[in-house]
Short mmCIF file of C-alpha atoms in Angstrom, two decimals:
data_model
loop_
_atom_site.label_atom_id
_atom_site.label_comp_id
_atom_site.label_asym_id
_atom_site.label_seq_id
_atom_site.Cartn_x
_atom_site.Cartn_y
_atom_site.Cartn_z
CA UNK A 9 -171.09 -62.31 72.07
CA UNK A 10 -174.06 -59.56 71.90
CA UNK A 11 -176.38 -61.00 68.86
CA UNK A 12 -177.93 -58.09 66.89
CA UNK A 13 -180.15 -60.59 64.45
CA UNK A 14 -181.60 -63.68 64.47
CA UNK A 15 -180.18 -66.66 62.25
CA UNK A 16 -182.61 -68.06 60.22
CA UNK A 17 -181.53 -71.23 58.13
CA UNK A 18 -183.32 -73.22 55.19
CA UNK A 19 -181.76 -76.44 54.32
CA UNK A 20 -182.54 -79.05 51.97
CA UNK A 21 -181.70 -82.50 53.33
CA UNK A 22 -181.78 -86.32 52.46
CA UNK A 23 -184.40 -88.25 54.99
CA UNK A 24 -181.15 -89.71 56.71
CA UNK A 25 -180.22 -85.81 57.64
CA UNK A 26 -176.92 -85.03 55.41
CA UNK A 27 -177.13 -82.11 53.03
CA UNK A 28 -174.52 -83.42 50.58
CA UNK A 29 -172.60 -86.48 49.57
CA UNK A 30 -169.23 -86.74 51.50
CA UNK A 31 -167.58 -85.40 48.34
CA UNK A 32 -169.84 -82.14 47.74
CA UNK A 33 -172.40 -83.78 45.39
CA UNK A 34 -176.01 -82.82 45.32
CA UNK A 35 -177.32 -84.56 42.76
CA UNK A 36 -179.57 -86.34 44.85
CA UNK A 37 -181.69 -83.07 45.78
CA UNK A 38 -183.22 -83.53 42.38
CA UNK A 39 -183.44 -86.95 41.70
CA UNK A 40 -186.97 -88.45 40.47
CA UNK A 41 -187.25 -84.63 38.84
CA UNK A 42 -186.33 -85.52 35.08
CA UNK A 43 -182.96 -83.13 35.93
CA UNK A 44 -184.90 -80.24 36.62
CA UNK A 45 -185.67 -78.16 39.84
CA UNK A 46 -187.83 -79.84 42.73
CA UNK A 47 -191.13 -78.64 42.69
CA UNK A 48 -193.94 -78.24 45.08
CA UNK A 49 -196.59 -79.32 42.99
CA UNK A 50 -198.08 -75.55 42.46
CA UNK A 51 -194.79 -74.51 40.33
CA UNK A 52 -193.20 -73.03 43.13
CA UNK A 53 -190.13 -73.18 45.30
CA UNK A 54 -191.10 -74.65 48.54
CA UNK A 55 -191.18 -71.22 50.01
CA UNK A 56 -187.66 -70.37 49.60
CA UNK A 57 -188.32 -66.64 47.76
CA UNK A 58 -190.42 -65.70 50.29
CA UNK A 59 -188.08 -66.77 52.81
CA UNK A 60 -184.87 -65.06 51.11
CA UNK A 61 -187.30 -61.89 50.67
CA UNK A 62 -187.93 -62.07 54.63
CA UNK A 63 -184.16 -61.57 55.51
CA UNK A 64 -181.63 -58.80 55.84
CA UNK A 65 -178.72 -60.24 54.79
CA UNK A 66 -176.77 -63.69 54.33
CA UNK A 67 -174.07 -65.71 55.96
CA UNK A 68 -172.25 -68.16 54.42
CA UNK A 69 -169.09 -70.15 54.40
CA UNK A 70 -166.12 -70.28 52.07
CA UNK A 71 -167.80 -73.70 50.76
CA UNK A 72 -171.10 -72.55 49.75
CA UNK A 73 -169.88 -69.55 48.42
CA UNK A 74 -167.94 -71.38 45.78
CA UNK A 75 -170.80 -73.78 44.47
CA UNK A 76 -172.91 -70.85 44.13
CA UNK A 77 -170.44 -68.42 42.94
CA UNK A 78 -170.35 -69.88 39.10
CA UNK A 79 -174.31 -69.72 38.59
CA UNK A 80 -175.41 -67.73 35.79
CA UNK A 81 -178.08 -65.99 37.71
CA UNK A 82 -177.07 -64.93 41.37
CA UNK A 83 -179.34 -66.29 43.46
CA UNK A 84 -179.36 -63.50 45.83
CA UNK A 85 -179.88 -60.22 43.83
CA UNK A 86 -180.31 -57.05 46.15
CA UNK A 87 -179.12 -59.00 49.13
CA UNK A 88 -176.07 -58.28 51.18
CA UNK A 89 -173.85 -61.44 51.37
CA UNK A 90 -171.42 -62.29 53.97
CA UNK A 91 -168.69 -65.03 53.35
CA UNK A 92 -166.68 -66.82 56.29
CA UNK A 93 -163.56 -67.52 55.19
CA UNK A 94 -159.89 -67.15 55.98
CA UNK A 95 -158.57 -67.95 52.21
CA UNK A 96 -160.58 -65.67 50.27
CA UNK A 97 -159.27 -62.23 49.85
CA UNK A 98 -161.26 -59.17 50.87
CA UNK A 99 -162.51 -58.01 47.50
CA UNK A 100 -162.62 -61.45 45.55
CA UNK A 101 -166.49 -60.79 44.21
CA UNK A 102 -168.19 -57.36 44.22
CA UNK A 103 -171.40 -59.50 45.21
CA UNK A 104 -169.78 -60.53 48.90
CA UNK A 105 -168.22 -59.19 52.05
CA UNK A 106 -165.46 -61.56 53.10
CA UNK A 107 -164.97 -62.03 57.01
CA UNK A 108 -162.27 -64.15 58.55
CA UNK A 109 -164.25 -64.82 61.80
CA UNK A 110 -167.63 -65.00 63.17
CA UNK A 111 -167.00 -62.04 65.24
CA UNK A 112 -165.99 -60.03 62.56
CA UNK A 113 -168.91 -61.09 60.62
CA UNK A 114 -171.51 -60.57 63.39
CA UNK A 115 -170.59 -56.94 64.16
CA UNK A 116 -170.75 -56.15 60.50
CA UNK A 117 -174.13 -57.52 60.02
CA UNK A 118 -175.22 -55.93 63.63
CA UNK A 119 -173.44 -52.55 62.43
CA UNK A 120 -175.40 -52.59 59.11
CA UNK A 121 -178.67 -53.02 61.41
CA UNK A 122 -179.57 -56.47 60.20
CA UNK A 123 -182.27 -57.86 61.95
CA UNK A 124 -182.80 -61.74 60.67
CA UNK A 125 -179.90 -63.53 58.59
CA UNK A 126 -180.18 -66.42 56.40
CA UNK A 127 -177.29 -68.95 57.49
CA UNK A 128 -175.92 -71.14 55.13
CA UNK A 129 -173.93 -74.10 54.56
CA UNK A 130 -173.05 -76.97 56.69
CA UNK A 131 -170.34 -75.79 58.77
CA UNK A 132 -171.87 -72.54 59.08
CA UNK A 133 -174.79 -73.44 60.50
CA UNK A 134 -173.31 -75.79 62.80
CA UNK A 135 -170.84 -72.79 63.94
CA UNK A 136 -173.76 -70.43 64.95
CA UNK A 137 -175.42 -73.25 66.40
CA UNK A 138 -173.17 -73.82 68.70
CA UNK A 139 -172.83 -70.29 69.73
CA UNK A 140 -176.55 -69.73 70.19
CA UNK A 141 -176.87 -67.39 67.33
CA UNK A 142 -179.79 -69.38 65.36
CA UNK A 143 -183.49 -68.43 65.89
CA UNK A 144 -185.41 -70.65 63.61
CA UNK A 145 -184.53 -73.68 61.25
CA UNK A 146 -186.53 -74.59 58.04
CA UNK A 147 -185.88 -78.40 57.76
CA UNK A 148 -186.73 -79.83 54.02
CA UNK A 149 -186.83 -83.59 53.69
CA UNK A 150 -186.22 -85.04 50.43
CA UNK A 151 -187.53 -88.61 50.18
CA UNK A 152 -183.91 -90.30 49.46
CA UNK A 153 -181.76 -91.96 51.78
CA UNK A 154 -178.13 -91.73 51.04
CA UNK A 155 -176.34 -93.40 53.86
CA UNK A 156 -173.29 -90.93 53.98
CA UNK A 157 -172.39 -87.38 53.74
CA UNK A 158 -172.01 -83.89 55.28
CA UNK A 159 -174.55 -82.72 57.87
CA UNK A 160 -174.54 -79.58 59.71
CA UNK A 161 -175.30 -81.23 62.99
CA UNK A 162 -173.02 -82.51 65.29
CA UNK A 163 -171.38 -82.13 68.63
CA UNK A 164 -172.53 -78.93 70.31
CA UNK A 165 -171.65 -77.66 74.15
CA UNK A 166 -175.45 -78.25 74.82
CA UNK A 167 -178.89 -79.17 73.67
CA UNK A 168 -180.47 -77.32 71.00
CA UNK A 169 -184.49 -77.09 72.15
CA UNK A 170 -187.01 -76.57 69.33
CA UNK A 171 -190.09 -75.59 69.23
CA UNK A 172 -192.25 -76.92 66.24
CA UNK A 173 -193.59 -74.47 64.26
CA UNK A 174 -195.07 -76.46 61.19
CA UNK A 175 -194.95 -78.80 58.62
CA UNK A 176 -196.25 -79.50 55.19
CA UNK A 177 -195.38 -82.25 53.24
CA UNK A 178 -195.36 -81.55 49.52
CA UNK A 179 -195.99 -83.63 46.11
CA UNK A 180 -193.11 -86.16 45.39
CA UNK A 181 -193.02 -86.60 48.82
CA UNK A 182 -190.72 -83.73 50.44
CA UNK A 183 -191.81 -82.63 53.96
CA UNK A 184 -190.75 -79.16 55.48
CA UNK A 185 -190.72 -78.30 59.24
CA UNK A 186 -189.90 -75.11 60.66
CA UNK A 187 -188.81 -75.15 64.04
CA UNK A 188 -188.09 -71.79 66.35
CA UNK A 189 -184.95 -72.31 69.03
CA UNK A 190 -186.19 -72.28 72.54
CA UNK A 191 -184.31 -69.57 74.50
CA UNK A 192 -184.51 -70.41 78.18
CA UNK A 193 -184.78 -67.80 80.81
#
């Protein structure tokens, strides 16, 4: 598959590597922050807004979309959002474009001239990693162990070699590391 863009991942996860509890619950992400969103100690968002500003579009799975859809404020104003789903009908939401397969999504993103695409959602991240479509990963480890849950990582057809770019520790204990995927050849 010809890939005209770089997939970029930005995930919050527990120290034991889970992005959600087995039932999809994310409440542990704000544990210890008195019910509010985590804070980087400077009133910021751990670089998330800058990350989103630096992408041309987003590609996510249906589950991630369904989590975000009811939010009062759509977090991706002005960015094209593409959703992989075999169950959502085209036109289900005017904020998104639905694709029945990865091949359709890749073709559409390429045709739109996208160069850097934010890849979100556990299954979608795993699918794109397995297909060799991810070029960078930013993993923010929240200082909590949840013991079991959903992970974007799992069996892959080959090792995905990573090159460390940077690591930053934040007040409150979150540690954020960014890696580039090493391309051999």
